[in-house]
Short mmCIF file of C-alpha atoms in Angstrom, two decimals:
data_model
loop_
_atom_site.label_atom_id
_atom_site.label_comp_id
_atom_site.label_asym_id
_atom_site.label_seq_id
_atom_site.Cartn_x
_atom_site.Cartn_y
_atom_site.Cartn_z
CA MET A 1 187.98 178.38 -16.43
CA LYS A 2 188.89 175.34 -18.30
CA PRO A 3 189.43 176.56 -22.16
CA TRP A 4 187.28 173.52 -23.33
CA LEU A 5 184.42 174.74 -21.28
CA GLN A 6 184.82 177.72 -22.55
CA LEU A 7 185.04 176.54 -25.82
CA VAL A 8 181.89 174.18 -24.73
CA LEU A 9 179.85 177.48 -23.86
CA LEU A 10 180.39 178.34 -27.62
CA THR A 11 178.79 175.63 -28.70
CA CYS A 12 174.72 175.95 -29.38
CA ILE A 13 173.17 172.75 -29.85
CA CYS A 14 170.71 173.43 -32.88
CA LEU A 15 168.10 171.09 -34.97
CA PHE A 16 167.24 171.30 -38.42
CA TRP A 17 165.11 169.53 -40.66
CA GLN A 18 167.67 167.62 -43.88
CA THR A 19 166.01 166.21 -46.52
CA GLU A 20 168.54 163.68 -47.23
CA ALA A 21 167.69 160.47 -45.16
CA GLU A 22 171.16 159.83 -43.37
CA PHE A 23 169.81 156.10 -42.62
CA PHE A 24 172.93 155.55 -41.14
CA THR A 25 172.62 158.17 -37.89
CA SER A 26 168.82 155.86 -37.45
CA ILE A 27 168.48 152.20 -36.41
CA GLY A 28 164.52 153.17 -36.62
CA GLN A 29 164.15 154.97 -39.89
CA MET A 30 166.31 152.07 -41.67
CA THR A 31 163.21 149.21 -40.74
CA ASP A 32 161.70 151.24 -44.15
CA LEU A 33 164.54 149.87 -45.49
CA ILE A 34 164.08 146.13 -44.36
CA TYR A 35 160.07 146.43 -45.33
CA ALA A 36 161.76 147.84 -49.16
CA GLU A 37 164.46 144.72 -49.90
CA LYS A 38 161.80 142.19 -48.55
CA ASP A 39 159.63 143.92 -51.36
CA LEU A 40 161.99 143.79 -53.73
CA VAL A 41 162.71 139.87 -53.07
CA GLN A 42 159.26 139.01 -53.73
CA SER A 43 159.57 140.96 -57.02
CA LEU A 44 162.76 139.34 -57.88
CA LYS A 45 161.34 135.77 -56.99
CA GLU A 46 158.59 136.76 -59.54
CA TYR A 47 161.04 137.37 -62.20
CA ILE A 48 162.87 134.17 -61.41
CA ARG A 49 158.93 132.43 -61.78
CA ALA A 50 158.48 133.87 -64.90
CA GLU A 51 162.00 133.39 -66.26
CA GLU A 52 161.62 129.41 -64.79
CA SER A 53 158.24 129.05 -67.05
CA LYS A 54 159.81 130.28 -69.90
CA LEU A 55 162.71 128.36 -70.24
CA SER A 56 160.09 125.36 -69.18
CA GLN A 57 158.25 125.67 -72.54
CA ILE A 58 161.58 125.77 -74.40
CA LYS A 59 163.12 122.78 -73.18
CA SER A 60 159.87 120.98 -73.63
CA TRP A 61 159.32 122.27 -77.02
CA ALA A 62 162.99 121.39 -77.56
CA GLU A 63 162.87 118.02 -76.80
CA LYS A 64 159.90 117.10 -78.59
CA MET A 65 161.63 118.56 -81.65
CA ASP A 66 164.64 116.29 -81.02
CA VAL A 67 162.46 113.53 -80.86
CA LEU A 68 161.05 114.95 -84.21
CA THR A 69 164.35 115.93 -85.95
CA SER A 70 165.43 112.09 -85.00
CA LYS A 71 162.62 110.52 -86.59
CA SER A 72 162.43 112.75 -89.50
CA ALA A 73 166.61 113.19 -90.51
CA SER A 74 167.06 109.15 -90.30
CA ASP A 75 164.66 108.70 -93.52
CA PRO A 76 164.09 112.43 -94.94
CA GLU A 77 162.54 111.68 -98.26
CA GLY A 78 161.10 107.96 -96.44
CA TYR A 79 159.14 110.78 -94.32
CA LEU A 80 157.55 113.74 -96.41
CA ALA A 81 156.99 111.22 -98.31
CA HIS A 82 153.33 111.08 -95.82
CA PRO A 83 152.19 114.95 -97.17
CA VAL A 84 151.08 115.46 -93.72
CA ASN A 85 154.44 115.44 -92.80
CA ALA A 86 155.47 117.69 -95.37
CA TYR A 87 152.51 120.24 -93.80
CA LYS A 88 153.76 120.08 -90.92
CA LEU A 89 157.31 120.63 -91.71
CA VAL A 90 156.03 124.12 -93.88
CA LYS A 91 153.51 124.92 -90.99
CA ARG A 92 156.84 124.77 -88.00
CA LEU A 93 159.54 126.47 -90.00
CA ASN A 94 157.35 129.37 -90.77
CA THR A 95 154.39 129.65 -88.17
CA ASP A 96 156.05 127.58 -84.85
CA TRP A 97 159.44 128.17 -84.29
CA LEU A 98 158.96 131.91 -85.02
CA GLU A 99 157.08 132.27 -82.08
CA LEU A 100 159.37 130.50 -80.32
CA GLU A 101 161.36 132.85 -81.39
CA ASN A 102 159.44 135.78 -79.46
CA LEU A 103 159.24 133.04 -76.61
CA VAL A 104 163.01 133.36 -76.45
CA LEU A 105 162.49 137.76 -76.78
CA GLN A 106 160.24 137.47 -74.25
CA ASP A 107 160.90 140.27 -71.88
CA THR A 108 160.16 139.06 -67.86
CA THR A 109 162.44 141.35 -66.96
CA ASN A 110 159.74 144.46 -66.89
CA GLY A 111 158.14 144.11 -63.43
CA PHE A 112 161.74 143.63 -61.18
CA ILE A 113 163.02 146.58 -62.95
CA ALA A 114 160.56 148.95 -62.36
CA ASN A 115 160.45 147.72 -59.13
CA LEU A 116 163.85 148.18 -58.26
CA THR A 117 163.57 151.87 -60.26
CA ILE A 118 161.58 153.00 -57.72
CA GLN A 119 162.78 151.40 -54.66
CA ARG A 120 166.15 152.92 -56.12
CA GLN A 121 165.22 156.50 -55.18
CA PHE A 122 164.73 155.89 -51.36
CA PHE A 123 167.59 153.28 -50.80
CA PRO A 124 170.97 154.75 -48.65
CA THR A 125 173.85 156.99 -50.16
CA GLU A 126 177.31 157.05 -50.84
CA GLU A 127 177.45 159.11 -48.08
CA ASP A 128 174.93 156.27 -45.77
CA GLU A 129 177.46 153.54 -47.04
CA THR A 130 180.19 155.41 -45.91
CA GLY A 131 178.27 156.73 -42.58
CA ALA A 132 177.33 153.42 -41.42
CA ALA A 133 181.38 151.96 -41.78
CA LYS A 134 182.13 154.99 -39.27
CA ALA A 135 179.81 154.11 -36.84
CA LEU A 136 180.84 151.04 -36.58
CA MET A 137 184.13 151.94 -35.64
CA ARG A 138 183.09 154.44 -33.11
CA LEU A 139 181.37 151.56 -31.62
CA GLN A 140 184.96 149.94 -32.07
CA ASP A 141 186.37 152.58 -30.31
CA THR A 142 184.35 153.59 -27.87
CA TYR A 143 183.78 149.51 -26.45
CA LYS A 144 187.36 147.98 -27.14
CA LEU A 145 186.43 145.69 -29.76
CA ASP A 146 188.81 144.18 -31.69
CA PRO A 147 187.95 143.79 -35.82
CA GLU A 148 187.48 140.04 -35.25
CA THR A 149 184.99 140.42 -32.70
CA LEU A 150 183.30 142.87 -35.05
CA SER A 151 184.08 140.71 -37.91
CA ARG A 152 182.55 137.34 -36.58
CA GLY A 153 179.02 138.82 -34.96
CA ASN A 154 180.50 138.31 -31.46
CA LEU A 155 178.16 140.91 -29.65
CA PRO A 156 176.31 140.44 -26.26
CA GLY A 157 172.76 140.53 -26.68
CA THR A 158 172.60 139.92 -30.28
CA LYS A 159 168.74 138.26 -31.32
CA TYR A 160 170.10 137.51 -34.57
CA ARG A 161 173.85 136.55 -35.52
CA SER A 162 175.45 137.94 -38.62
CA SER A 163 179.85 138.46 -39.88
CA LEU A 164 181.67 140.47 -42.21
CA THR A 165 183.25 139.05 -45.92
CA VAL A 166 186.70 139.94 -46.58
CA GLY A 167 184.74 141.79 -49.35
CA ASP A 168 182.99 144.06 -46.22
CA CYS A 169 186.57 144.26 -44.27
CA PHE A 170 187.84 145.75 -47.17
CA GLY A 171 185.36 148.31 -47.29
CA MET A 172 185.62 149.34 -43.61
CA GLY A 173 189.13 150.38 -44.17
CA LYS A 174 188.44 151.64 -47.70
CA THR A 175 186.01 154.09 -46.47
CA ALA A 176 188.56 154.70 -43.45
CA TYR A 177 191.87 155.38 -45.52
CA ASN A 178 190.09 157.55 -48.10
CA ASP A 179 188.71 160.30 -45.27
CA GLY A 180 192.39 159.92 -43.92
CA ASP A 181 192.13 157.57 -40.93
CA TYR A 182 194.94 155.60 -40.96
CA TYR A 183 194.66 153.93 -37.81
CA HIS A 184 191.13 151.86 -38.23
CA THR A 185 192.01 151.43 -42.30
CA VAL A 186 195.31 148.70 -40.72
CA LEU A 187 192.94 147.16 -38.12
CA TRP A 188 190.77 146.35 -41.03
CA MET A 189 192.83 145.51 -43.44
CA GLU A 190 194.89 143.50 -41.54
CA GLN A 191 191.08 141.53 -41.00
CA ALA A 192 190.39 141.57 -44.05
CA LEU A 193 193.37 140.07 -45.22
CA LYS A 194 193.61 137.72 -42.58
CA GLN A 195 190.24 135.80 -43.36
CA HIS A 196 191.68 135.86 -46.78
CA ASP A 197 194.55 133.52 -45.55
CA GLU A 198 192.09 131.39 -43.68
CA GLY A 199 190.69 130.83 -47.35
CA GLU A 200 187.24 132.88 -47.77
CA ASP A 201 185.99 132.84 -50.85
CA THR A 202 185.96 135.88 -52.25
CA THR A 203 186.14 139.01 -55.41
CA VAL A 204 188.31 141.00 -53.32
CA SER A 205 192.44 139.70 -53.99
CA LYS A 206 195.56 140.35 -51.47
CA VAL A 207 196.83 142.40 -53.71
CA GLU A 208 193.83 145.15 -53.42
CA ILE A 209 194.36 144.63 -50.44
CA LEU A 210 197.89 144.61 -49.48
CA ASP A 211 198.55 147.52 -51.46
CA TYR A 212 196.51 150.12 -48.92
CA LEU A 213 197.34 148.11 -45.87
CA SER A 214 201.37 148.75 -47.12
CA TYR A 215 200.91 152.71 -47.50
CA ALA A 216 198.59 152.90 -44.79
CA VAL A 217 201.50 151.12 -42.53
CA PHE A 218 204.15 153.76 -44.18
CA GLN A 219 202.01 156.38 -42.46
CA PHE A 220 202.50 155.62 -38.60
CA GLY A 221 206.33 155.64 -40.63
CA ASP A 222 206.60 151.70 -39.40
CA LEU A 223 209.20 151.24 -42.40
CA HIS A 224 209.64 147.37 -41.46
CA ARG A 225 206.27 146.60 -41.69
CA ALA A 226 205.95 148.48 -44.80
CA THR A 227 208.83 147.12 -46.87
CA GLU A 228 207.84 143.84 -45.62
CA LEU A 229 204.20 144.29 -47.17
CA THR A 230 205.07 145.59 -50.35
CA ARG A 231 207.96 143.05 -50.81
CA ARG A 232 204.49 140.18 -50.49
CA LEU A 233 202.38 142.30 -52.87
CA ILE A 234 204.89 142.23 -55.86
CA SER A 235 205.00 138.45 -54.94
CA LEU A 236 201.85 138.45 -56.07
CA ASP A 237 202.08 141.01 -58.70
CA SER A 238 205.07 141.29 -60.24
CA THR A 239 203.94 144.03 -62.32
CA HIS A 240 202.06 145.97 -59.71
CA GLU A 241 204.02 149.73 -60.70
CA ARG A 242 202.72 151.39 -57.49
CA ALA A 243 203.94 148.55 -55.46
CA GLY A 244 207.13 148.71 -57.18
CA SER A 245 207.93 152.28 -56.72
CA ASN A 246 206.92 151.89 -53.45
CA LEU A 247 208.86 149.60 -52.09
CA ARG A 248 212.07 151.30 -54.21
CA TYR A 249 211.37 153.73 -52.01
CA PHE A 250 211.28 152.63 -48.71
CA GLU A 251 214.42 150.54 -49.47
CA LYS A 252 216.28 154.25 -50.13
CA LEU A 253 214.85 155.19 -46.87
CA LEU A 254 215.75 152.37 -44.70
CA GLU A 255 219.30 152.52 -46.39
CA LYS A 256 219.52 156.72 -45.70
CA GLU A 257 218.49 155.44 -41.73
CA ARG A 258 221.47 153.05 -41.83
CA GLU A 259 223.88 155.32 -42.94
CA ASP A 260 222.64 157.44 -40.33
CA LYS A 261 223.26 155.22 -37.32
CA SER A 262 226.11 153.92 -38.45
CA LEU A 263 227.38 157.43 -38.75
CA ASN A 264 225.82 158.29 -35.18
CA LYS A 265 224.04 160.89 -36.32
CA THR A 266 220.36 161.61 -34.36
CA VAL A 267 217.63 159.92 -36.35
CA ALA A 268 213.76 160.40 -35.87
CA PRO A 269 212.71 157.07 -34.73
CA THR A 270 210.51 155.18 -37.17
CA GLU A 271 208.98 153.30 -35.70
CA PRO A 272 206.04 153.53 -34.23
CA VAL A 273 204.01 153.07 -30.67
CA VAL A 274 202.57 149.86 -30.59
CA GLN A 275 199.74 148.86 -27.84
CA GLY A 276 198.46 145.23 -27.32
CA GLY A 277 199.72 144.03 -31.49
CA ALA A 278 198.40 147.91 -33.19
CA TYR A 279 199.56 150.94 -33.31
CA GLU A 280 198.43 153.27 -31.27
CA ARG A 281 195.58 155.68 -31.81
CA PRO A 282 195.79 159.25 -32.59
CA LEU A 283 194.04 161.85 -30.66
CA ASP A 284 190.99 163.61 -32.32
CA TYR A 285 189.22 167.14 -31.04
CA LEU A 286 186.89 165.96 -28.61
CA PRO A 287 187.94 166.39 -24.99
CA GLU A 288 187.71 164.18 -22.58
CA ARG A 289 187.19 161.45 -24.89
CA ASP A 290 188.78 158.80 -23.13
CA ILE A 291 186.92 159.38 -19.73
CA TYR A 292 183.54 159.51 -21.68
CA GLU A 293 184.20 156.44 -23.57
CA ALA A 294 185.53 154.51 -20.29
CA LEU A 295 181.63 155.97 -18.35
CA CYS A 296 180.53 154.62 -21.64
CA ARG A 297 181.82 150.35 -20.84
CA GLY A 298 181.00 151.17 -17.66
CA GLU A 299 184.27 151.70 -15.74
CA GLY A 300 182.97 154.89 -14.71
CA VAL A 301 183.37 156.26 -10.41
CA LYS A 302 182.62 153.67 -8.41
CA MET A 303 180.15 155.00 -4.95
CA THR A 304 182.39 154.67 -2.05
CA PRO A 305 179.96 153.20 0.34
CA ARG A 306 179.66 156.04 2.74
CA ARG A 307 178.40 158.36 0.13
CA GLN A 308 175.80 155.05 -0.78
CA LYS A 309 174.29 155.45 2.30
CA ARG A 310 172.95 158.35 0.66
CA LEU A 311 171.57 156.97 -1.65
CA PHE A 312 167.52 156.17 -0.96
CA CYS A 313 164.48 154.83 -2.66
CA ARG A 314 161.46 156.68 -1.84
CA TYR A 315 157.72 157.23 -3.24
CA HIS A 316 156.33 160.80 -4.30
CA ASP A 317 153.88 162.81 -4.38
CA GLY A 318 155.19 165.72 -5.97
CA ASN A 319 155.19 168.03 -2.81
CA ARG A 320 151.97 166.76 -1.57
CA ASN A 321 149.99 167.66 -5.64
CA PRO A 322 146.68 166.21 -5.47
CA HIS A 323 146.65 164.27 -8.33
CA LEU A 324 149.76 162.13 -7.21
CA LEU A 325 148.56 161.99 -3.13
CA ILE A 326 146.97 158.66 -4.01
CA ALA A 327 149.08 156.87 -7.15
CA PRO A 328 152.22 158.53 -6.08
CA PHE A 329 156.22 157.78 -8.24
CA LYS A 330 158.92 155.48 -6.66
CA GLU A 331 161.83 157.45 -6.76
CA GLU A 332 164.90 156.24 -6.65
CA ASP A 333 168.55 158.49 -6.28
CA GLU A 334 170.55 158.17 -8.35
CA TRP A 335 173.33 160.15 -7.54
CA ASP A 336 173.96 162.36 -4.79
CA SER A 337 175.94 165.64 -5.35
CA PRO A 338 174.48 166.71 -7.73
CA HIS A 339 171.66 164.88 -7.47
CA ILE A 340 169.70 163.06 -9.67
CA VAL A 341 166.91 161.01 -9.11
CA ARG A 342 165.19 158.60 -11.37
CA TYR A 343 161.46 157.95 -11.47
CA TYR A 344 159.99 154.61 -12.54
CA ASP A 345 156.54 153.87 -14.44
CA VAL A 346 156.67 157.59 -15.93
CA MET A 347 155.11 156.45 -19.10
CA SER A 348 152.96 153.64 -20.08
CA ASP A 349 153.75 151.36 -23.20
CA GLU A 350 150.97 152.90 -24.85
CA GLU A 351 151.84 156.36 -24.69
CA ILE A 352 155.41 155.25 -25.59
CA GLU A 353 154.16 154.03 -28.77
CA LYS A 354 152.29 156.88 -30.19
CA ILE A 355 154.69 159.37 -28.56
CA LYS A 356 157.07 157.20 -31.12
CA GLN A 357 154.54 157.38 -33.74
CA LEU A 358 153.73 160.73 -33.73
CA ALA A 359 157.74 161.23 -33.57
CA LYS A 360 159.20 159.07 -36.76
CA PRO A 361 158.28 161.26 -39.87
CA ARG A 362 159.78 164.30 -38.32
CA LEU A 363 163.30 162.89 -37.47
CA ALA A 364 166.12 164.76 -37.90
CA ARG A 365 169.36 165.30 -37.43
CA ALA A 366 171.01 167.37 -35.18
CA THR A 367 173.62 169.86 -35.98
CA VAL A 368 176.09 172.18 -34.10
CA ARG A 369 176.63 175.70 -34.62
CA ASP A 370 180.68 175.90 -35.43
CA PRO A 371 181.72 177.77 -32.75
CA LYS A 372 184.29 179.90 -35.93
CA THR A 373 181.72 180.39 -38.00
CA GLY A 374 178.72 180.35 -36.62
CA VAL A 375 177.88 177.70 -39.44
CA LEU A 376 175.36 174.23 -38.92
CA THR A 377 176.57 171.62 -39.68
CA VAL A 378 176.77 168.38 -38.98
CA ALA A 379 179.12 166.80 -36.48
CA SER A 380 180.29 163.34 -36.55
CA TYR A 381 180.88 162.99 -33.06
CA ARG A 382 176.88 164.08 -32.70
CA VAL A 383 174.37 161.32 -35.00
CA SER A 384 171.11 161.31 -32.91
CA LYS A 385 167.60 162.13 -34.21
CA SER A 386 165.17 164.00 -33.10
CA SER A 387 161.56 166.12 -33.32
CA TRP A 388 159.67 167.90 -31.37
CA LEU A 389 156.05 167.55 -30.70
CA GLU A 390 153.58 170.31 -29.31
CA GLU A 391 150.57 169.32 -27.00
CA ASP A 392 147.91 170.30 -30.09
CA ASP A 393 149.56 167.44 -31.77
CA ASP A 394 148.04 165.10 -29.51
CA PRO A 395 145.86 164.23 -25.94
CA VAL A 396 149.09 162.38 -25.24
CA VAL A 397 151.87 164.83 -25.56
CA ALA A 398 149.05 166.93 -23.42
CA LYS A 399 149.22 164.42 -20.43
CA VAL A 400 152.81 163.35 -20.65
CA ASN A 401 153.79 167.36 -19.63
CA ARG A 402 151.39 167.99 -17.29
CA ARG A 403 152.38 164.62 -15.49
CA MET A 404 155.87 165.64 -16.11
CA GLN A 405 155.18 169.18 -14.46
CA GLN A 406 152.98 167.35 -11.21
CA ILE A 407 156.50 165.00 -11.16
CA THR A 408 159.11 168.26 -10.59
CA GLY A 409 156.95 171.32 -9.50
CA LEU A 410 157.44 173.24 -12.61
CA THR A 411 155.74 175.42 -14.74
CA VAL A 412 155.51 173.50 -18.28
CA LYS A 413 154.64 176.69 -19.50
CA THR A 414 157.66 178.71 -20.65
CA ALA A 415 159.37 174.67 -21.31
CA GLU A 416 160.56 173.66 -24.63
CA LEU A 417 158.39 171.06 -26.25
CA LEU A 418 158.57 167.45 -25.95
CA GLN A 419 161.63 166.70 -27.73
CA VAL A 420 161.84 163.41 -29.21
CA GLY A 421 165.41 161.49 -29.91
CA MET A 422 166.23 158.23 -31.65
CA ASP A 423 169.81 156.64 -31.23
CA VAL A 424 170.47 159.07 -29.40
CA SER A 425 174.63 159.88 -29.27
CA TYR A 426 176.27 162.33 -28.74
CA GLN A 427 179.12 164.23 -26.77
CA ASP A 428 179.53 167.33 -24.49
CA GLU A 429 175.77 168.41 -24.29
CA ARG A 430 175.44 171.46 -22.33
CA PRO A 431 172.72 171.81 -20.40
CA PHE A 432 171.90 175.72 -20.15
CA ASP A 433 172.17 178.11 -22.84
CA SER A 434 172.96 182.17 -21.57
CA THR A 435 171.79 183.05 -24.85
CA LEU A 436 167.63 181.96 -24.17
CA LYS A 437 166.79 185.00 -22.67
CA SER A 438 162.80 185.05 -23.39
CA GLU A 439 161.92 182.74 -20.93
CA GLY A 440 165.69 182.58 -19.21
CA ASN A 441 168.19 179.76 -19.19
CA ARG A 442 167.09 176.03 -18.83
CA LEU A 443 166.74 175.14 -15.48
CA ALA A 444 166.33 171.53 -15.30
CA THR A 445 166.26 168.10 -17.58
CA PHE A 446 163.48 166.06 -17.22
CA LEU A 447 164.76 163.09 -19.33
CA ASN A 448 161.81 159.41 -20.47
CA TYR A 449 163.69 156.53 -21.17
CA MET A 450 161.22 154.79 -23.90
CA SER A 451 163.22 151.84 -24.56
CA ASP A 452 165.66 149.04 -23.53
CA VAL A 453 168.84 148.72 -24.63
CA GLU A 454 170.69 145.08 -25.20
CA ALA A 455 174.39 146.69 -25.29
CA GLY A 456 175.26 150.60 -24.77
CA GLY A 457 173.28 153.44 -24.58
CA ALA A 458 174.12 155.40 -21.44
CA THR A 459 173.53 159.14 -20.64
CA VAL A 460 176.84 159.73 -18.62
CA PHE A 461 178.74 163.27 -17.22
CA PRO A 462 182.19 163.43 -17.25
CA ASP A 463 182.78 165.43 -14.85
CA PHE A 464 181.54 163.39 -11.87
CA GLY A 465 181.65 160.10 -13.50
CA ALA A 466 178.22 158.86 -13.52
CA ALA A 467 176.41 156.40 -15.94
CA ILE A 468 172.75 156.43 -16.02
CA TRP A 469 172.08 153.62 -18.62
CA PRO A 470 168.05 153.44 -19.91
CA LYS A 471 165.20 151.78 -18.54
CA LYS A 472 162.48 151.40 -20.67
CA GLY A 473 159.63 153.56 -18.44
CA THR A 474 161.73 155.48 -16.51
CA ALA A 475 163.00 158.59 -15.96
CA VAL A 476 165.65 160.97 -14.42
CA PHE A 477 165.69 164.24 -13.88
CA TRP A 478 168.03 166.40 -12.62
CA TYR A 479 168.70 170.92 -12.56
CA ASN A 480 171.17 171.87 -14.85
CA LEU A 481 171.19 175.25 -12.24
CA PHE A 482 172.00 175.88 -9.25
CA ARG A 483 169.14 177.88 -7.13
CA SER A 484 172.04 181.11 -7.69
CA GLY A 485 170.93 181.16 -11.42
CA GLU A 486 174.29 179.84 -11.82
CA GLY A 487 174.95 177.34 -14.79
CA ASP A 488 176.12 173.95 -12.58
CA TYR A 489 178.85 172.49 -15.38
CA ARG A 490 178.79 169.27 -13.83
CA THR A 491 176.20 168.39 -15.35
CA ARG A 492 177.33 168.85 -19.29
CA HIS A 493 176.45 164.84 -20.47
CA ALA A 494 176.93 162.62 -22.98
CA ALA A 495 174.83 159.66 -24.17
CA CYS A 496 176.81 156.88 -25.60
CA PRO A 497 175.83 155.32 -29.05
CA VAL A 498 173.41 152.13 -28.89
CA LEU A 499 176.22 148.80 -29.29
CA VAL A 500 173.41 146.42 -29.50
CA GLY A 501 169.43 147.59 -30.12
CA CYS A 502 167.28 151.13 -30.17
CA LYS A 503 167.53 154.20 -28.29
CA TRP A 504 164.20 155.55 -27.81
CA VAL A 505 164.19 158.87 -25.43
CA SER A 506 162.23 161.89 -24.70
CA ASN A 507 163.44 164.63 -22.60
CA LYS A 508 161.60 168.20 -21.07
CA TRP A 509 163.43 171.00 -20.64
CA PHE A 510 162.44 173.99 -18.17
CA HIS A 511 163.22 177.18 -18.16
CA GLU A 512 164.11 179.90 -14.97
CA ARG A 513 160.73 182.35 -16.14
CA GLY A 514 157.48 181.62 -13.91
CA ASN A 515 159.79 178.97 -11.62
CA GLU A 516 160.96 181.75 -9.55
CA PHE A 517 158.52 181.04 -6.63
CA LEU A 518 158.07 177.17 -7.25
CA ARG A 519 162.37 176.74 -6.83
CA PRO A 520 162.75 180.12 -4.67
CA CYS A 521 167.02 180.95 -5.13
CA GLY A 522 169.13 180.06 -2.30
CA ARG A 523 171.35 181.71 0.14
CA THR A 524 175.03 181.30 -1.42
CA GLU A 525 176.04 181.04 -5.26
CA VAL A 526 176.52 177.35 -5.26
CA ASP A 527 173.25 176.22 -3.77
#
């Protein structure tokens, strides 16, 4: 067995409820932040109106007093000769100016500050901001997007275009730097520097950008460029101590390199591998990353015409299930081996909205069990949020479960609860688990797509190169086990990150127990 398959066999995908928001993992939950921010804007406008009203009163008072004092100061004795003027002067200084003082000291911020304080407890944390930045970098890597494309907001299918400022790009670079990710540090600091050089207004200085960029470039072993960037930094700020120290160190290394070359010594190469003007992306720990990302981009295996001829569309009545004889489902072959089919019009819009409504308050981020320690941890590559719905939660859940049973011909009595996922994105999902004893292994997967996705979000199968794209109201179905009960490792699948849009799915895992006669054993191990 391949080493990565052994690793997958040891990895147990689990779920647990988390108390922290982790907004970055879910567009659905971030919609609440939109309304919170809108409420704060309204509160801020009320504060501004109150301030403007106060300033208007003060301005009116100042203008009136300016006219009055101009007249009185031109002839003080003549002005005070009138007894009413004398009285009014005393009254103004004793009473009216005191009222003005109270008006000036009046605090109109109370309402806004109180609202802000209440809302702040629901604000994203620094962890959320870091997670959001990493999520953007993951999209960048998966779909081969350069920082310029992301910064300008040139994404397919976007209704609301948005761009990143110099400060935003600098923040992305800092997040990568703090994580020891010098590859993305260089990319985003270079983009920040480019936009700064183009004259974009910002509070971030070139010195700050060059400080991070020069060190990140040095981490790639590019001494010549690191030296060049550091010299540029010093030309802008000659008192920068760290830059001066770094420059002396870099020049010393370059001098040593020249000396070694002159003595014909073998010198380790200092020039990094560069691809398309950027440094080579480091390898990571996830197996088959390149295949996975290629499939997400739609660069998967293309079926030969001969194999395509084996794919058909038909009406499916669930082996003459009485409930489907009059209204069979439309069935389409997505892949021949292993056999993957798609069903159309499985869930109505009303059912989808109800399922989403039930699931949203219960969503929790998925975790994985570390194969070495056995501890549940949040994986950076699994950022979906899921919840589980029981039939007692709502009649719609029971109705959807019955429909899946009718379509597949398998019993839901031993199946797992209906799992609802939002913004699903993970890698290396093993669809069967030999540790499940009571109800047997996961026999089959029924996956409902509950939303359309503008870009990204495919379900991919790295072993044979298939990519299944979301279509709202449809469902895909496949068997995870051969008829012998042995796991079909080809069904190991992954969900691609959503580039534009929001992805909702629900799935049902059918188990072996109760289906022995509904799907009997085959004659060979791989039937």
